[in-house]
mmCIF file of C-alpha atoms in Angstrom:
data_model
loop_
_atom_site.group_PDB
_atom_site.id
_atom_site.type_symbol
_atom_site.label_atom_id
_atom_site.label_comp_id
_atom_site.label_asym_id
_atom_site.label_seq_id
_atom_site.Cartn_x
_atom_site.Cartn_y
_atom_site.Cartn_z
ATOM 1 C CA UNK A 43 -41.318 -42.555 26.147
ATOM 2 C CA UNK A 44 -40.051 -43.745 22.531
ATOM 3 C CA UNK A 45 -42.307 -43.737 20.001
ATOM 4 C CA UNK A 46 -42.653 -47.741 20.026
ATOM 5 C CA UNK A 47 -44.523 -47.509 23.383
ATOM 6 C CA UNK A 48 -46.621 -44.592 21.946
ATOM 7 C CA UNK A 49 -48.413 -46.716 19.924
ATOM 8 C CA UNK A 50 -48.528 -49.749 21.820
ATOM 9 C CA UNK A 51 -50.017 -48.152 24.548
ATOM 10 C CA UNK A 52 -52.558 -45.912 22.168
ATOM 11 C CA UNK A 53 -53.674 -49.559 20.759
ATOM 12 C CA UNK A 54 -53.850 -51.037 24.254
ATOM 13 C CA UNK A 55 -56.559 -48.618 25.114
ATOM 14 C CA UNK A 56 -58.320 -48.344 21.943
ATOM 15 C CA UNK A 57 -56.808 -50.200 18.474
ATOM 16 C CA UNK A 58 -58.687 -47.785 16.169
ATOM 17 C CA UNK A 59 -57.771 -45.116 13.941
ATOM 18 C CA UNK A 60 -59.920 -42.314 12.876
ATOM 19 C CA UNK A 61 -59.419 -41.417 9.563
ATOM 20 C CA UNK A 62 -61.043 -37.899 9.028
ATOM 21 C CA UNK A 63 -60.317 -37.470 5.126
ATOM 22 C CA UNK A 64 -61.994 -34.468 3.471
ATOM 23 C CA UNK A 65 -62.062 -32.591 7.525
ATOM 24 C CA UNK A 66 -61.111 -29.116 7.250
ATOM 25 C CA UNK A 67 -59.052 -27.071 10.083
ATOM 26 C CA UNK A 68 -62.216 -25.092 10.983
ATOM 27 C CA UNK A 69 -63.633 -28.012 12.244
ATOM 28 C CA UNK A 70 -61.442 -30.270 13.412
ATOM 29 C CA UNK A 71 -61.348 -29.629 16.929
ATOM 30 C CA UNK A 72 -64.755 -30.344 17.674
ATOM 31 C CA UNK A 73 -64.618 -33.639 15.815
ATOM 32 C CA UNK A 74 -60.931 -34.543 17.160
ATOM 33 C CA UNK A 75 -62.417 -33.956 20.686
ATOM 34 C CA UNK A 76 -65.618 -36.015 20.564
ATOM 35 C CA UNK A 77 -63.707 -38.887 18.946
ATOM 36 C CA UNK A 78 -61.658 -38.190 21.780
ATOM 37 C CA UNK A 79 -64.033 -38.376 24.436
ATOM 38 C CA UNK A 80 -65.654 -41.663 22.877
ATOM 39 C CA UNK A 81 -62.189 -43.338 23.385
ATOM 40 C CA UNK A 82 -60.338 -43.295 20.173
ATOM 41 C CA UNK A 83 -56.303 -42.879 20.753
ATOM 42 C CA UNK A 84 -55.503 -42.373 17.051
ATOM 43 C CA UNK A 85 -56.438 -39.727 14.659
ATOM 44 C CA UNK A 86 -55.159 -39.802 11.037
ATOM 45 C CA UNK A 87 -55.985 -36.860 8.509
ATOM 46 C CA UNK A 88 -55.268 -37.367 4.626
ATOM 47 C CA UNK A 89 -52.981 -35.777 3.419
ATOM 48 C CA UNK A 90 -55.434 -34.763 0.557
ATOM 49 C CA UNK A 91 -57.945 -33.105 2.791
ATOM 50 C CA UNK A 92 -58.251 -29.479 2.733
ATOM 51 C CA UNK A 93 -55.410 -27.471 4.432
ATOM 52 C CA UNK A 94 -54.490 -31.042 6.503
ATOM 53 C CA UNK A 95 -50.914 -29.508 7.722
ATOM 54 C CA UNK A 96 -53.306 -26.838 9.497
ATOM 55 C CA UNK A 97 -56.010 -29.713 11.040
ATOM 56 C CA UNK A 98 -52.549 -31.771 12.023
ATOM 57 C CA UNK A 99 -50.676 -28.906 13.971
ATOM 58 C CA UNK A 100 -54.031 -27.890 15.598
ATOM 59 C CA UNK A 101 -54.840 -31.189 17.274
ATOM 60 C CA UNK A 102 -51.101 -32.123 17.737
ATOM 61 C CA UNK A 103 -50.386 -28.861 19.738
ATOM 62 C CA UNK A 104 -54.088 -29.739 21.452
ATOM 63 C CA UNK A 105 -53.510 -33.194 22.985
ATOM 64 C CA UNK A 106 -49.535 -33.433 22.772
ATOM 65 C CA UNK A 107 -48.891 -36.614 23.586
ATOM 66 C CA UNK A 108 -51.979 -38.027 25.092
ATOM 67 C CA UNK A 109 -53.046 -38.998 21.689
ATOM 68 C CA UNK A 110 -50.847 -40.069 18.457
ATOM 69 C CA UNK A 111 -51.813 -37.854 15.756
ATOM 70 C CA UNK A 112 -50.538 -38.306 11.954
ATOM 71 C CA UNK A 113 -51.293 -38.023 8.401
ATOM 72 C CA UNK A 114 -52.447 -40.655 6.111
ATOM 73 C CA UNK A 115 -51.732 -41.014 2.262
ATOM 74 C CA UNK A 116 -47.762 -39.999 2.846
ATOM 75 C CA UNK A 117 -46.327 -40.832 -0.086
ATOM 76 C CA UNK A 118 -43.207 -38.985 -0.139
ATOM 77 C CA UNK A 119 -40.161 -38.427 2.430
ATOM 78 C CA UNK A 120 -41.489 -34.377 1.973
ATOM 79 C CA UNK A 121 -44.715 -35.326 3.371
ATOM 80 C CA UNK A 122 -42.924 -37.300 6.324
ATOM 81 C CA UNK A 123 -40.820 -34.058 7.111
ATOM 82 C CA UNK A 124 -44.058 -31.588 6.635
ATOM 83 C CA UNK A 125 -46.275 -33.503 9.239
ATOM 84 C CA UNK A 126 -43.129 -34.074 11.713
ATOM 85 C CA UNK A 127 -42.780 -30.331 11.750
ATOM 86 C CA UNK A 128 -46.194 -29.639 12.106
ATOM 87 C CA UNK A 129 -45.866 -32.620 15.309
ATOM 88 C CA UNK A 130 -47.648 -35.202 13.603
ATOM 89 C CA UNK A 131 -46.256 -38.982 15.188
ATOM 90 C CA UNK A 132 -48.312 -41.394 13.198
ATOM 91 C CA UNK A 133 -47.087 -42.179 9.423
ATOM 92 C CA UNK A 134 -50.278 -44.148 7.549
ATOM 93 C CA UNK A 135 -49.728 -44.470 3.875
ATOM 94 C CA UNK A 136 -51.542 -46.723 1.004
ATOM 95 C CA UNK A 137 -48.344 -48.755 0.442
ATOM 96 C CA UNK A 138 -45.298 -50.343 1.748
ATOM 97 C CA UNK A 139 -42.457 -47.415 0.257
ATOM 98 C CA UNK A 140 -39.161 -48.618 2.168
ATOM 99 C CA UNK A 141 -37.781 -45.440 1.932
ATOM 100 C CA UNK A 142 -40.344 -43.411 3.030
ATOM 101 C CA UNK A 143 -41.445 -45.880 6.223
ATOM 102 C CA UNK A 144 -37.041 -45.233 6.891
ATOM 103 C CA UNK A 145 -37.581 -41.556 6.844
ATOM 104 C CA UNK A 146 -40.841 -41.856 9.769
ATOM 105 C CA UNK A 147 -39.010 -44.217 11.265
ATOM 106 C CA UNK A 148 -36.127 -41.956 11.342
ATOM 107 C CA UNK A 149 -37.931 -38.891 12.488
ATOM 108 C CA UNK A 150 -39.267 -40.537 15.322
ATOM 109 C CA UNK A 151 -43.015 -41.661 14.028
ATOM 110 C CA UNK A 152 -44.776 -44.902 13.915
ATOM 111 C CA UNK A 153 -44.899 -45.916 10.865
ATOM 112 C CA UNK A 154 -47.758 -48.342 9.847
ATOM 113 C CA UNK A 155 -48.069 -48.460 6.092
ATOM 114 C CA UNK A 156 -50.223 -50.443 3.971
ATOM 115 C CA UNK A 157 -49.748 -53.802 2.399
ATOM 116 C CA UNK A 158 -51.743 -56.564 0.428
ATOM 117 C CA UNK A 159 -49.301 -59.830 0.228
ATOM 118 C CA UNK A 160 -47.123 -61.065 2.434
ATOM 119 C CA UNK A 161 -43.867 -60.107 0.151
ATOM 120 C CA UNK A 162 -45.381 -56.601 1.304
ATOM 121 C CA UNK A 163 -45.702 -56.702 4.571
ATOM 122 C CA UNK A 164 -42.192 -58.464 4.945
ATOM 123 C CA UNK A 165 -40.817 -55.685 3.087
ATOM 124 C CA UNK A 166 -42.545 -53.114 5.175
ATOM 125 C CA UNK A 167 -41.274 -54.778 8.314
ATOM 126 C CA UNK A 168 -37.881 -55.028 6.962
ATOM 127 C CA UNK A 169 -37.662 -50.725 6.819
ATOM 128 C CA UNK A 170 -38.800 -50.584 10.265
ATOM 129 C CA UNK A 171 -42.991 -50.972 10.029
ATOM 130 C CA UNK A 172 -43.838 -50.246 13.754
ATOM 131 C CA UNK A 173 -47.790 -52.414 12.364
ATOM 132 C CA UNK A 174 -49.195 -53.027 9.248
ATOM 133 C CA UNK A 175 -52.448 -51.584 7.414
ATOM 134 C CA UNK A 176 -54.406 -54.114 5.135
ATOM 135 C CA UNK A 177 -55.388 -51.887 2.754
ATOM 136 C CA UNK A 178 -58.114 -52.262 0.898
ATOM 137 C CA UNK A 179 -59.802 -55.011 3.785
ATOM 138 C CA UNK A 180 -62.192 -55.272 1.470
ATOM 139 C CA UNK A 181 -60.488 -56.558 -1.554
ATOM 140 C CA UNK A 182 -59.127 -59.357 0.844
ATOM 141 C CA UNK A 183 -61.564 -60.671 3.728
ATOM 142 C CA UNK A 184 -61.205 -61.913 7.303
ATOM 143 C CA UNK A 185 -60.119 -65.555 5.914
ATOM 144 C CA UNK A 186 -57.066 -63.976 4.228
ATOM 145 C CA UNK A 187 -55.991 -62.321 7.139
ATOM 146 C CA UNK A 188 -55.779 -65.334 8.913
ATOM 147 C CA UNK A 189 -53.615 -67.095 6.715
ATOM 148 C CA UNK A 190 -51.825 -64.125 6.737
ATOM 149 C CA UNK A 191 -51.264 -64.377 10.409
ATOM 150 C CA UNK A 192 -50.083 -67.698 10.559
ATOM 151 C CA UNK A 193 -46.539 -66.464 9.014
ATOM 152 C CA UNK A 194 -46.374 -62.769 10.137
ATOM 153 C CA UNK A 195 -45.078 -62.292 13.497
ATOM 154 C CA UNK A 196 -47.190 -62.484 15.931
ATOM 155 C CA UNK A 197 -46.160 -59.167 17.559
ATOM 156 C CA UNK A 198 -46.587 -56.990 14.895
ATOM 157 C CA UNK A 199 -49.976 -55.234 14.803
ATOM 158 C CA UNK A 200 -52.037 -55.434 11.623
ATOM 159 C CA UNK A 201 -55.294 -53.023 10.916
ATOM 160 C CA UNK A 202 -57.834 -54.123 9.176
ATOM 161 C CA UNK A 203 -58.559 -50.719 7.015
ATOM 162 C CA UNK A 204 -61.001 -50.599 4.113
ATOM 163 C CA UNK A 205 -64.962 -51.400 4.729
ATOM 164 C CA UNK A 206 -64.789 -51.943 8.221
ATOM 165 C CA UNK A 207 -68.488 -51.567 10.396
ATOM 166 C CA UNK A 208 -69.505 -51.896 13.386
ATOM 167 C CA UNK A 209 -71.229 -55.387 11.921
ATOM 168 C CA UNK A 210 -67.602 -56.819 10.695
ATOM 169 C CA UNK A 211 -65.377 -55.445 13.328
ATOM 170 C CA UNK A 212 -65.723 -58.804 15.011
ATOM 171 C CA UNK A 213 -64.800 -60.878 12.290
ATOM 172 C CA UNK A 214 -61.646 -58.843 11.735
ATOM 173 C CA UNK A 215 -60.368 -59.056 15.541
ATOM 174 C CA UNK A 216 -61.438 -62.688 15.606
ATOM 175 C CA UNK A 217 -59.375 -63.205 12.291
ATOM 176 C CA UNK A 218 -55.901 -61.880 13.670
ATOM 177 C CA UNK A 219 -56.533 -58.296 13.235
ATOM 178 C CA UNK A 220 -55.149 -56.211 15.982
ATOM 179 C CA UNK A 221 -57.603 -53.292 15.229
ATOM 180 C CA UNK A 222 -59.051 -51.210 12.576
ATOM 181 C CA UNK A 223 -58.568 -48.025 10.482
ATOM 182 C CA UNK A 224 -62.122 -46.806 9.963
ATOM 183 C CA UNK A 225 -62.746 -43.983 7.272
ATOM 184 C CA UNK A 226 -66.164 -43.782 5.459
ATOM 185 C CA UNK A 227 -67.923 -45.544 8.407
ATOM 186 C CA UNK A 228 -66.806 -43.240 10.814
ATOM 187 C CA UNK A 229 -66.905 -40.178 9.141
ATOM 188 C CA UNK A 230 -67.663 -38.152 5.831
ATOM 189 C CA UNK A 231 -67.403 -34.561 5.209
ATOM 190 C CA UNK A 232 -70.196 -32.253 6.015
ATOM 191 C CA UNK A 233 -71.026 -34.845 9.462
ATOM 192 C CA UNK A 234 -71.648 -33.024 12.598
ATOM 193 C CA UNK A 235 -69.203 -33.762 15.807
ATOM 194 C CA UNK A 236 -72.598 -35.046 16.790
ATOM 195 C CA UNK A 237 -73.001 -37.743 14.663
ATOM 196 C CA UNK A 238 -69.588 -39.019 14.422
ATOM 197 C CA UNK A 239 -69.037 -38.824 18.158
ATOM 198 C CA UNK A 240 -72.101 -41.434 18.211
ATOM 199 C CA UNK A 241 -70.613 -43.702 15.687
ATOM 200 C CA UNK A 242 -67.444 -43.849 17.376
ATOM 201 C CA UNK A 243 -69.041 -44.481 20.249
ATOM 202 C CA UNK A 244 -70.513 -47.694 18.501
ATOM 203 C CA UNK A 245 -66.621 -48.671 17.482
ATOM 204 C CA UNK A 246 -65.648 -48.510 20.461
ATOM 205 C CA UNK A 247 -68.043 -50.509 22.465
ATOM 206 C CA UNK A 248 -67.742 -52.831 19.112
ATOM 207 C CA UNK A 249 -64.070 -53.648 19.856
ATOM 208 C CA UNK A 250 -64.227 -54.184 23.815
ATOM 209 C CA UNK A 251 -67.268 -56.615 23.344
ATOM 210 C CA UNK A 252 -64.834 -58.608 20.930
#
């Protein structure tokens, strides 16, 4: 199975992304599996959360290919190579860097970096963008998006990530969005697997009532 069909199939059966920034190794398991269990197909850990090589390997190794696992905030072609060996397949990052989407792309990850214009996300697509991340949603709005749409192919996936709830997720989908990346509304550091288990829980049912 090539990467491409990783991810389409992980967003066919849930388009969200968990993005656990500030989770440590210690507890990542027990978080990774009740977002898990709740649905979610896509876990993302920062690359500036504590020890996040460690939380990456641990889940990667845990669910192999039954869920895409990557980093988020890769900046750098180092960081691509440090979460490949550590069997991360998901490249997330803050901004459309040609050369670094190349190197994901090249080591066999789906690369879905962010963008804000158009010129962006053309130039993200041209390097080999598997989807797109609107990053920061919330500096933009549903409205945006749309117009957005209306020249960016229509196959190419585009997150909504950046102040996403339960209470917008709606307006997203309805606006183009193929899904979300949800970080401070799913969880924070120092949440129990309880809690965020419940909130994804929400998402989830959120996003097949849409």
């Amino acid at each position: 199975m090539t990467i491409t069909a990783d991810f389409t199939e992980a967003m066919s059966r849930c388009p969200l992304v968990a993005i656990l920034r500030g989770v440590r190794p210690d507890e990542i398991i027990d978080i990774a599996d009740g977002l898990v269990e709740a649905g979610f197909t896509m876990i993302e850990v920062p690359l500036n959360s504590p020890e996040p090589l460690d939380s990456i390997g641990l889940i990667a190794r845990r669910y192999d290919r039954h869920v895409l696992i990557g980093a988020g905030t890769m900046l750098s072609v180092d960081d691509v190579t440090n979460v490949a060996e550590r069997g991360g397949r998901l490249m997330v990052s803050p901004n459309s860097n040609p050369v670094v989407i190349g190197a994901a792309v090249a080591a066999g990850m789906a690369a879905l970096p962010g963008y804000f214009t158009p010129t962006e996300a053309f130039a993200a697509l041209e390097a080999g963008a598997h989807g797109l991340k609107l990053f920061p949603a919330e500096g933009a709005s549903p409205a945006v998006l749309k117009a957005q749409r209306a020249v960016l192919p229509k196959s190419v996936p585009v997150l909504a990530v950046g102040g996403v709830s339960v209470g917008n997720l709606g307006e997203w989908l309805a606006a183009g969005a193929a899904g979300a990346g949800l970080g401070g509304s799913l969880y924070k550091p120092g949440d129990s697997a309880a809690v965020i288990k419940a909130r994804a829980e929400a998402f989830v049912a959120a996003v097949r009532a849409a």
